[in-house]
XYZ file of C-alpha atoms in Angstrom:
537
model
C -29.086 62.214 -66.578
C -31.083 59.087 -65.897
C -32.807 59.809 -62.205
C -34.861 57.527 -59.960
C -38.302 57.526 -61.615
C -39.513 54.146 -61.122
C -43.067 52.783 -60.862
C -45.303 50.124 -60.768
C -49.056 49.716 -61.356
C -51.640 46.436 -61.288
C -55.100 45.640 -61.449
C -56.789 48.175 -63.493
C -53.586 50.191 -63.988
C -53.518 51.259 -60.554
C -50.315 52.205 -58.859
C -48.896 49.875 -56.555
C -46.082 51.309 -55.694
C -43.395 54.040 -57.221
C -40.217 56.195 -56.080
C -39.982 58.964 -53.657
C -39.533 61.105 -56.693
C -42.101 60.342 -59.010
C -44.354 60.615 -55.948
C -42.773 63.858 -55.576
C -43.228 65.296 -59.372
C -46.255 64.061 -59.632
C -47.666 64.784 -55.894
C -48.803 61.680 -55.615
C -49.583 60.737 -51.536
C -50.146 56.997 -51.342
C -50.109 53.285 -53.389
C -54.009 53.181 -54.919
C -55.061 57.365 -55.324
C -53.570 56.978 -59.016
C -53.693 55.347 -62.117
C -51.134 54.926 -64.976
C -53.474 57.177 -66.637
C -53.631 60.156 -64.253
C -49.718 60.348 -63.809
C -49.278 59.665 -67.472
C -52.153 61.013 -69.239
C -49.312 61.657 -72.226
C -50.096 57.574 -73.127
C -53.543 57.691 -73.623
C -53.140 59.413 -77.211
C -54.424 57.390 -79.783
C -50.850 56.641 -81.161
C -49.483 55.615 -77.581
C -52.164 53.525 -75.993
C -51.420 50.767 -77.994
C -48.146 49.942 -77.095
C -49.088 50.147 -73.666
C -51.399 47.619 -73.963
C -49.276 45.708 -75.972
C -46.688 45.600 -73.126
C -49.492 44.839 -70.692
C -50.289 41.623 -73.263
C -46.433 40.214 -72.317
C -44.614 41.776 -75.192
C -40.991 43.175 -75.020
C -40.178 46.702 -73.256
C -41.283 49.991 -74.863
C -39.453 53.314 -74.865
C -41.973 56.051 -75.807
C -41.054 59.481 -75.811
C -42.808 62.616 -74.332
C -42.273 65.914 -75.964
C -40.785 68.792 -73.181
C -44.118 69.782 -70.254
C -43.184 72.548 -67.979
C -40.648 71.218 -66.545
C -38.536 71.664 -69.579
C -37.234 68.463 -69.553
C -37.527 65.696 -72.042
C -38.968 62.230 -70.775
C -38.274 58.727 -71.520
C -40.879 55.979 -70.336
C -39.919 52.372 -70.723
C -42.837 50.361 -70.011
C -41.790 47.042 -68.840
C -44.276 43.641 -67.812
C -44.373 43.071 -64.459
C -45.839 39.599 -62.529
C -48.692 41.959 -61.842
C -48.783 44.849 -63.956
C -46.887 47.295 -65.579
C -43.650 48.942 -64.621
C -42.188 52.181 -65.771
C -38.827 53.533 -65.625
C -39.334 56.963 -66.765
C -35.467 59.046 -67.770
C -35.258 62.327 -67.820
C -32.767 64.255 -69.623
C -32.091 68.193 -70.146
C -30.492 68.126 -73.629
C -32.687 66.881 -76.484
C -34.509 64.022 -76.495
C -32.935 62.895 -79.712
C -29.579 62.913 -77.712
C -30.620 60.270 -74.906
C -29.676 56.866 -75.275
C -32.058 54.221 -75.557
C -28.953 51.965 -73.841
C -29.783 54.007 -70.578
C -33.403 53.050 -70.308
C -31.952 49.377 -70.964
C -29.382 49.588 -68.337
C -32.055 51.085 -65.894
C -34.492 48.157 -66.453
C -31.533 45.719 -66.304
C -30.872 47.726 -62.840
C -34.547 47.403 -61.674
C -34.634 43.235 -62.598
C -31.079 42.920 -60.899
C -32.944 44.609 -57.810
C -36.185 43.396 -57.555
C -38.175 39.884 -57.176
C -39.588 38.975 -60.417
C -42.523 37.208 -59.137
C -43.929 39.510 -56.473
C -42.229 43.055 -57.910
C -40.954 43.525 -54.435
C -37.075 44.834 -53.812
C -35.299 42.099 -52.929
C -32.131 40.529 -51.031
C -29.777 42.614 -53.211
C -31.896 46.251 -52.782
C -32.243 44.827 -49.388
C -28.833 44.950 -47.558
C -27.929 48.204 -49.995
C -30.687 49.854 -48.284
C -29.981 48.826 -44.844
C -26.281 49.505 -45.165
C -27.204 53.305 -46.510
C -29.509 53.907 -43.446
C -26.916 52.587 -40.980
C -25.102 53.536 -38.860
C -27.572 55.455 -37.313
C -26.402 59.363 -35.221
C -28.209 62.346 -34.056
C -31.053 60.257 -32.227
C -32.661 58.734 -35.057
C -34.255 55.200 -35.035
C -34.804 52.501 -37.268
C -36.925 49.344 -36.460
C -36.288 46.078 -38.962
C -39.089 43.086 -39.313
C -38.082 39.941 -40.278
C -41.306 37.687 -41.612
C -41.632 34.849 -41.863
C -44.960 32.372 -43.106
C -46.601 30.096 -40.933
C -47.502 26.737 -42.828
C -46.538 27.882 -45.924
C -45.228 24.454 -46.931
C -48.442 22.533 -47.028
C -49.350 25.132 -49.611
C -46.639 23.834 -51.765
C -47.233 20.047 -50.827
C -50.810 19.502 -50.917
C -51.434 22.145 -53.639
C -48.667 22.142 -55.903
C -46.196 25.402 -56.275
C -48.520 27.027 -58.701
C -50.643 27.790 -55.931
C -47.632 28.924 -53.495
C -46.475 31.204 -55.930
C -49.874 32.679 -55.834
C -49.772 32.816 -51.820
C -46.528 34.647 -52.396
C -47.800 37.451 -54.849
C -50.301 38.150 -52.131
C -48.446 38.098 -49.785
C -46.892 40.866 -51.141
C -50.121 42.393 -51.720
C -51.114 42.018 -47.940
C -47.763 43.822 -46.906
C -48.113 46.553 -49.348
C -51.626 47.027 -48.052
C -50.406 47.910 -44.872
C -47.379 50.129 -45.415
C -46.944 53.949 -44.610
C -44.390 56.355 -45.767
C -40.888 55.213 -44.397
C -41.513 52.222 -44.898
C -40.322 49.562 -47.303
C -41.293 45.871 -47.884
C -38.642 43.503 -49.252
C -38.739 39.888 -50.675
C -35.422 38.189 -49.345
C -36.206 34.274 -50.094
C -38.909 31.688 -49.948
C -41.511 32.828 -47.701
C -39.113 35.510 -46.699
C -40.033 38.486 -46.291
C -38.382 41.676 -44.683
C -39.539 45.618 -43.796
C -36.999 48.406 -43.023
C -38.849 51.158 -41.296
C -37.885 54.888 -40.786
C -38.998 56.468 -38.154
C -37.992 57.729 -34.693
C -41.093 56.853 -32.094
C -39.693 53.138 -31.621
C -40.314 50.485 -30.689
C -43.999 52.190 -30.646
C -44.347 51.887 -34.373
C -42.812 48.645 -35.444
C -44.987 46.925 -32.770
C -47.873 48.582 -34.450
C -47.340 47.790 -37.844
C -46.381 44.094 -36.827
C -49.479 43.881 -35.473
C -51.245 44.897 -38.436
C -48.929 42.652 -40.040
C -50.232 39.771 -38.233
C -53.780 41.079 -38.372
C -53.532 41.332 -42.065
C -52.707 37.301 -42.360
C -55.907 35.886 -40.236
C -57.916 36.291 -43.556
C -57.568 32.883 -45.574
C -55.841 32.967 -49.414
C -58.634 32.089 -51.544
C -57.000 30.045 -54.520
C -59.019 28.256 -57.003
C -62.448 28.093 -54.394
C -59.896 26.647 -51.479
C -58.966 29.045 -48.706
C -55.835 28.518 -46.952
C -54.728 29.444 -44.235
C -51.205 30.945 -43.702
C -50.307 33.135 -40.998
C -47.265 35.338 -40.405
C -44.452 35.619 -37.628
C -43.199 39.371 -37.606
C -39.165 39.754 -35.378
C -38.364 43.367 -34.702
C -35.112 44.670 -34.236
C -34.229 48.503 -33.542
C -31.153 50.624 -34.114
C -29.482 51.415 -32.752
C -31.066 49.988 -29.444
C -30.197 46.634 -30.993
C -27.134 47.027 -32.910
C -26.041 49.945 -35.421
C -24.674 47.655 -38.368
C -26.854 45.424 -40.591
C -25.280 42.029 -39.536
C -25.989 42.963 -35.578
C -29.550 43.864 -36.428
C -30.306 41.004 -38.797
C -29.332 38.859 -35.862
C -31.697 40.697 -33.293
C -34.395 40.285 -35.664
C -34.126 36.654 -36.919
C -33.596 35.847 -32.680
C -36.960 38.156 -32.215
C -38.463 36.201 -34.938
C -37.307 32.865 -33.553
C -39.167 33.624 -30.265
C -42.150 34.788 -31.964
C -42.626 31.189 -33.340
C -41.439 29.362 -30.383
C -43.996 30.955 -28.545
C -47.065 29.487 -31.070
C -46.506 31.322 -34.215
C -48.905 34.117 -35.648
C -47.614 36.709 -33.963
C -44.849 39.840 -33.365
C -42.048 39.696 -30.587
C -39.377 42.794 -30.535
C -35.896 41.377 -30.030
C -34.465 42.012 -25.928
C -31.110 40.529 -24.291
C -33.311 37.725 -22.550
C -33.911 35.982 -25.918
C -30.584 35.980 -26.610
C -29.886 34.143 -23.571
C -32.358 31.794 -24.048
C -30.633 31.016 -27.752
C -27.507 30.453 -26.176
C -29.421 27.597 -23.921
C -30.986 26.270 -26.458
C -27.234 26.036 -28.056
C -26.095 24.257 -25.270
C -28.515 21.754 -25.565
C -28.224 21.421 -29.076
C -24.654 20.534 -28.511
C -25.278 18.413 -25.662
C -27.044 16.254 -27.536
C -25.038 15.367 -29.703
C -23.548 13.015 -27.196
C -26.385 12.042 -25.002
C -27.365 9.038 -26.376
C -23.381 8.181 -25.971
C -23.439 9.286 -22.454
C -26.718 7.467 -21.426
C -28.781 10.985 -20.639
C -31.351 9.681 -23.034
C -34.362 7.267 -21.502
C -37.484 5.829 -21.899
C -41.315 6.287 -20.292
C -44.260 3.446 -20.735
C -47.527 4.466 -20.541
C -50.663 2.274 -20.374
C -53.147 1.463 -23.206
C -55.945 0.425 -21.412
C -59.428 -1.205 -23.036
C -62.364 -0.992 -21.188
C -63.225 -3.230 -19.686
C -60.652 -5.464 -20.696
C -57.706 -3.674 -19.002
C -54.061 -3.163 -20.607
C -53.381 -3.413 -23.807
C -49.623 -2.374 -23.809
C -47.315 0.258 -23.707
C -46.804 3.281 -25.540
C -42.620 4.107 -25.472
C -42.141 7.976 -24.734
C -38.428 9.381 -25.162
C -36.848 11.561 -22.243
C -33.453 13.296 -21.997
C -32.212 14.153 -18.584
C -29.456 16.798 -19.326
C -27.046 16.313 -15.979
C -26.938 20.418 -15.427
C -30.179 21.517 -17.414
C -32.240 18.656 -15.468
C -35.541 17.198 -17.872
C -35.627 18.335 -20.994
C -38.879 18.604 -22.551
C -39.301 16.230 -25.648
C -40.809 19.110 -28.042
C -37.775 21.323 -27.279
C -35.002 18.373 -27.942
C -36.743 16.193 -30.617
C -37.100 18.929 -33.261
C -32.855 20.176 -33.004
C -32.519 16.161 -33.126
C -34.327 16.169 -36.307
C -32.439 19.481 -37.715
C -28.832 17.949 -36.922
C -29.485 14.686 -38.324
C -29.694 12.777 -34.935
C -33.316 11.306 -35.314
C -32.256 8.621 -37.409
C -29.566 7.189 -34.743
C -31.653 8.342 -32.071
C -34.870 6.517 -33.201
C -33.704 3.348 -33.792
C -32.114 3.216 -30.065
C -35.390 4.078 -29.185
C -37.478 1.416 -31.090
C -34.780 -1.499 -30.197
C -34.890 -0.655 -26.512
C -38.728 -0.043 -26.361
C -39.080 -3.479 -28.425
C -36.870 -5.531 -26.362
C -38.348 -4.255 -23.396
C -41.645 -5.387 -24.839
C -40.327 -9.214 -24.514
C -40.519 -8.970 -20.943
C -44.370 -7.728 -21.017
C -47.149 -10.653 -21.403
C -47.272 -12.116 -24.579
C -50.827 -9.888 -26.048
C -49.081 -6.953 -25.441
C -48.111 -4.428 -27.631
C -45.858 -1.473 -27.520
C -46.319 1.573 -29.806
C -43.532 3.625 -30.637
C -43.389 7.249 -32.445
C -41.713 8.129 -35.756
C -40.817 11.451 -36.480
C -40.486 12.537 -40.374
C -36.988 12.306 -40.452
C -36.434 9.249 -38.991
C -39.437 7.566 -41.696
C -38.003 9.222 -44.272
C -34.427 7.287 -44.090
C -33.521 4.814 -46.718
C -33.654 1.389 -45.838
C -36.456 2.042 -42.852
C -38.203 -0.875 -42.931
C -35.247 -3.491 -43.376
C -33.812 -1.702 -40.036
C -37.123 -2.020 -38.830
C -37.498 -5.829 -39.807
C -34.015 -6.698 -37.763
C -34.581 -5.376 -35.335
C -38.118 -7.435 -34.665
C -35.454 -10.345 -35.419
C -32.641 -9.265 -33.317
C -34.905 -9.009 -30.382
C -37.661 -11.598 -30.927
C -40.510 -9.670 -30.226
C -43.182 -10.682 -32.836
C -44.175 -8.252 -35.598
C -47.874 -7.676 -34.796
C -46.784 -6.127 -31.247
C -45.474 -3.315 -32.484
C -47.145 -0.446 -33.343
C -45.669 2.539 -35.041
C -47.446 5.736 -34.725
C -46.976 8.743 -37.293
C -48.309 12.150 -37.899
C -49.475 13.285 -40.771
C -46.621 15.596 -41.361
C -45.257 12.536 -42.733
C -47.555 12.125 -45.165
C -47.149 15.908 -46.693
C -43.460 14.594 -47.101
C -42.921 11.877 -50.289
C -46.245 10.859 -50.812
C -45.711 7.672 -53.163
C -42.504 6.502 -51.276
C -44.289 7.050 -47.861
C -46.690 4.664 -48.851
C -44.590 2.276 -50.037
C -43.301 2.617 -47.162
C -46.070 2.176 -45.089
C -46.807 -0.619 -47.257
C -44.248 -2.823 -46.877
C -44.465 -2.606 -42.724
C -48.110 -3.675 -43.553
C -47.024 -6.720 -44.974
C -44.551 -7.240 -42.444
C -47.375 -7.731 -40.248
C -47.000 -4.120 -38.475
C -49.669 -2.102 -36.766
C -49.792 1.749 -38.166
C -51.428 4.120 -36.614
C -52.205 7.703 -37.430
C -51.232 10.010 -34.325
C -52.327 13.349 -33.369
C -55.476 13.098 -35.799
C -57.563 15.995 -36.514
C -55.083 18.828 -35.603
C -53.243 19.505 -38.609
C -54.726 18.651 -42.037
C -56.433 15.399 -41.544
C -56.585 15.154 -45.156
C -59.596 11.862 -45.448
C -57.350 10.714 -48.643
C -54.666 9.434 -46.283
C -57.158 7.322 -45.083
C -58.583 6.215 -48.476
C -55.057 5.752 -49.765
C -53.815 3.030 -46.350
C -55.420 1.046 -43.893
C -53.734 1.971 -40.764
C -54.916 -0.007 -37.871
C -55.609 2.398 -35.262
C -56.157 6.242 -35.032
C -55.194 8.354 -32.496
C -57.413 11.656 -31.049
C -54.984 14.072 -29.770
C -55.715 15.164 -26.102
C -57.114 19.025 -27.755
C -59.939 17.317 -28.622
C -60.775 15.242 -25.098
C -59.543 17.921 -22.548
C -63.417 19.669 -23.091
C -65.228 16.682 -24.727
C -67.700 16.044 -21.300
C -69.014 19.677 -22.134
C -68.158 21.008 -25.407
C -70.626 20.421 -28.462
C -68.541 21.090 -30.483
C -65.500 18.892 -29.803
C -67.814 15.772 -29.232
C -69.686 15.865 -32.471
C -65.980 15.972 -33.955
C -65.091 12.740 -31.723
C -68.318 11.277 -32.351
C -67.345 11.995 -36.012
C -64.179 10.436 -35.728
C -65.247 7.484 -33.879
C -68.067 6.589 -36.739
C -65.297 7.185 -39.001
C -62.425 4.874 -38.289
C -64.707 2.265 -37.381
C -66.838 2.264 -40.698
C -63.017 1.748 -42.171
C -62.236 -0.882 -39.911
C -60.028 0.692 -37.743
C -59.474 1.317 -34.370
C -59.657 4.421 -31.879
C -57.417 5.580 -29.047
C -58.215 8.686 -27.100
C -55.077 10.267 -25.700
C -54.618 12.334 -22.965
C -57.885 11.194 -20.957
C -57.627 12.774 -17.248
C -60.681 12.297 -15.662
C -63.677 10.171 -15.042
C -66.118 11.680 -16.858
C -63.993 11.622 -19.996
C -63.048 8.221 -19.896
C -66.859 7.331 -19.307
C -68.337 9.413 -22.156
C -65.399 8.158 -24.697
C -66.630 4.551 -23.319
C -70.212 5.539 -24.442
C -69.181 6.175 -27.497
C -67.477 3.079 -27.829
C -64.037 4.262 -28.193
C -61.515 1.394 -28.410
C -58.471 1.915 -26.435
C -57.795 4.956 -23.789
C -54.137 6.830 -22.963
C -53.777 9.324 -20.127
C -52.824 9.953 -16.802
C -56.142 8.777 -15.607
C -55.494 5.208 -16.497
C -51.431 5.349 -15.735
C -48.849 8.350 -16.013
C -45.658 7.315 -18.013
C -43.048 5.688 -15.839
C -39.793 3.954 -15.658
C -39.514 0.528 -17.709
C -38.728 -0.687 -13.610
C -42.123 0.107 -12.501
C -44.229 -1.995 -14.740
C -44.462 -5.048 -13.167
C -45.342 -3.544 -9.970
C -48.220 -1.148 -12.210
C -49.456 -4.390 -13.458
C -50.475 -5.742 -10.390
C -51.912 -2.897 -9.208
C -53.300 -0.924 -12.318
C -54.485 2.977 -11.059
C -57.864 2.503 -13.147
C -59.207 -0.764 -11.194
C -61.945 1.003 -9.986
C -62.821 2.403 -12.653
């Protein structure tokens, strides 16, 4: 009778993780307090060893018998290579060992690959839901919390360092889980960077929210692969039964909308699942479907704001999208522009936006220009620059007054197309600039690899620049930097005096913020124009 013996042991032959019953028969009370060795001491006979490390060296799977111990039962160990170790199946039979069938061992490690993720060793989707269907539904009182987690910047890993190195993020990932796990509870691999933890216990939501935490505390260490450390955090959504439904389909959905909130609200953290975040969903499903016709139904507008040189004056005009929802009032463009760019709008959506902030350009004195954001998807369309390149034509606006501003998300995308890309707006005459710099990876080969024209300091960096150290020897930095590559600087989100004088100091090219003129309606320019807000400055 083959039984549940299962385990699974890495560096050094140390057990990672096994079954309730080999912890049981062997009395083992945690992951790490054994060895192969100490729960198999049987395998270190001269005649044995060998094929364990032959296994170990990526050979095929190993039955090796052990004679009858006291329990009076034969044993079968199949030693299989694992991602990170060993594994063993061991089968234990009461008639003689000469009896068993080496097809069960087979069967059991064809059970144990059909069950769990070959590259971290973790149960996965499969030994997932049959697990979370067994322990539900839930009577007599008893609780059960579920964590969904999910990575934070995970995909960077992949783009900038190749999927070698996410696979290794992955595996320790799994490590990092493991690391943190009590008894009750069980780490699964679902997808991806998805990762899932069904926990048994009855003080809820008390221990879910602690082990999240530790979760989340376990991920603010960097990865250290190949000398680089990366960073990747983790979002933990916690759903309890029955609290939160008593079937697996009603508590995956409390969890992934738990998980949801935990990376709306910034990511790196736990949230446990109540009724108000469902309600907020359902808003957030209205707009999504509202938007689908807003551009249609005129809801969608546009917002100028002044690019001022010092002490020249205005520059131009930087175009900044708006939706006013008729029941749900402003909508915020960080909320709206990412479901645009998850349905498939941006590309329909952008253009409006570029034709409209470009024709409205004509009207503006002839040295003007207006700059005008991308988002990935919208870059990423075929045929982007030829759209681009009639529309300059349809409208008449000239080709160096337009400036088109992208982040380096963009960049992370289709590297050698991107450029291409970028390329052939160069020769168009273009201006590119480089938005948002020095808040996400501000790799300096972006800059090696294109001349764009102008970059852009996010506001982080200038709300504390008149008194922080720190933040103006990165400006100062950045300053020095695009000008020794011939290009030019705009500070964004300037506010106050002091700011816009010390950025002047420093010889910053071109300023953006309310300070110098607050976004408004394409109707209030001219009247801006003749009285600019910064004329005393």
């Amino acid at each position: 009778m083959t039984s549940e013996f299962v385990s699974y042991y890495g560096n050094s032959l140390r057990l990672v993780k096994c079954s309730a019953k080999v912890a049981q028969a062997y009395r083992i009370v945690g992951a790490g307090d054994a060895t192969l060795w100490q729960v198999y001491p049987e395998l270190l006979v001269s005649d044995r060893k060998p094929f364990v490390e032959a296994v170990l060296a990526g050979g095929l799977p190993r039955n090796i018998a052990i004679e009858p111990g006291a329990s009076d039962e034969d044993r079968n160990l199949l030693l299989f290579s694992t991602e990170r170790g060993l594994g063993v199946i061991e089968t234990r039979n009461e008639v003689a060992l000469s009896q068993a069938s080496i097809g069960d061992t087979d069967r059991a490690l064809l059970l144990y690959q059909a069950r769990h993720d070959a590259l971290t060793g973790l149960p996965n989707r499969r030994q997932f839901s049959s697990d979370l269907a067994a322990n539900l539904p839930l009577r007599g009182g008893h609780k059960l919390a579920l964590m969904q987690i999910d990575l934070d910047d995970f995909k960077p890993v992949n783009d900038t360092l190749g999927h070698g190195a996410g696979d290794i993020v992955l595996k320790m990932t799994a490590e990092r889980i493991q690391a943190v796990l009590r008894n009750g509870e069980t780490a699964y691999r679902l997808a991806g960077d998805e990762f899932a933890i069904i926990q048994c216990h009855d003080d809820q939501p008390a221990e879910a929210e602690r082990l999240a935490e530790s979760l989340v505390h376990a991920f603010k260490e960097p990865f250290t692969i190949d000398g680089i450390d990366v960073f990747v955090g983790a979002s933990v959504g916690i759903a309890v039964a029955p609290n939160d439904g008593n079937d697996g389909e009603q508590l995956m959905k409390a969890a992934d909308i738990a998980l949801y909130a935990a990376k709306n609200d910034g990511r790196g953290r736990a949230r446990t699942f109540n009724r108000s975040m469902l309600i907020m969903l359902e808003q957030r499903e209205m707009l999504r479907r509202s938007l689908r016709v807003a551009l249609q139904e005129e809801q969608l507008f546009i917002e100028y704001q002044p690019l001022v040189e010092l002490p020249e004056g205005i520059v131009g005009f930087e175009a900044l999208l708006r939706w006013h929802h008729p029941y749900a009032g402003v909508v915020p463009p960080k909320l709206f522009i990412p479901m645009a760019e998850a349905d498939g709008l941006m590309g329909e959506i952008g253009e409006w936006v570029l034709e409209t902030a470009c024709r409205q350009a004509t009207t503006w004195p002839s040295h003007f220009i207006v700059a005008v954001n991308l988002s990935p998807a919208q870059f990423l369309l075929g045929g982007f620059t030829d759209r681009v390149a009639g529309i300059l034509d349809k409208v008449g606006l000239a080709a160096d007054r337009l400036e088109l501003e992208i982040t380096e998300t963009v960049l992370l995308e289709r590297t050698t197309n991107n450029l291409d890309t970028l390329n052939t707006l160069e020769v168009l005459g273009i201006r590119i600039a480089l938005d948002d710099f020095g808040t996400r990876y501000s790799s300096l080969s972006y800059l090696q690899n294109f001349p764009f024209d102008t970059i852009k300091i996010d506001k982080h960096f200038i709300n504390d620049v008149e008194t922080n150290r720190n933040t103006q020897t990165i400006v100062r930095f950045i300053i020095g930097l695009a000008h020794g590559l011939g290009m030019r600087v705009t500070a964004e989100g300037v506010e106050t005096v002091g700011q816009a004088a010390w950025l002047g100091r420093r010889k910053c090219d071109r300023l953006q913020g309310n300070l110098l003129g607050a976004p408004m309606a394409a109707e209030a320019i001219g009247d801006f124009l003749h009285h600019p807000s910064f004329a005393t400055l």
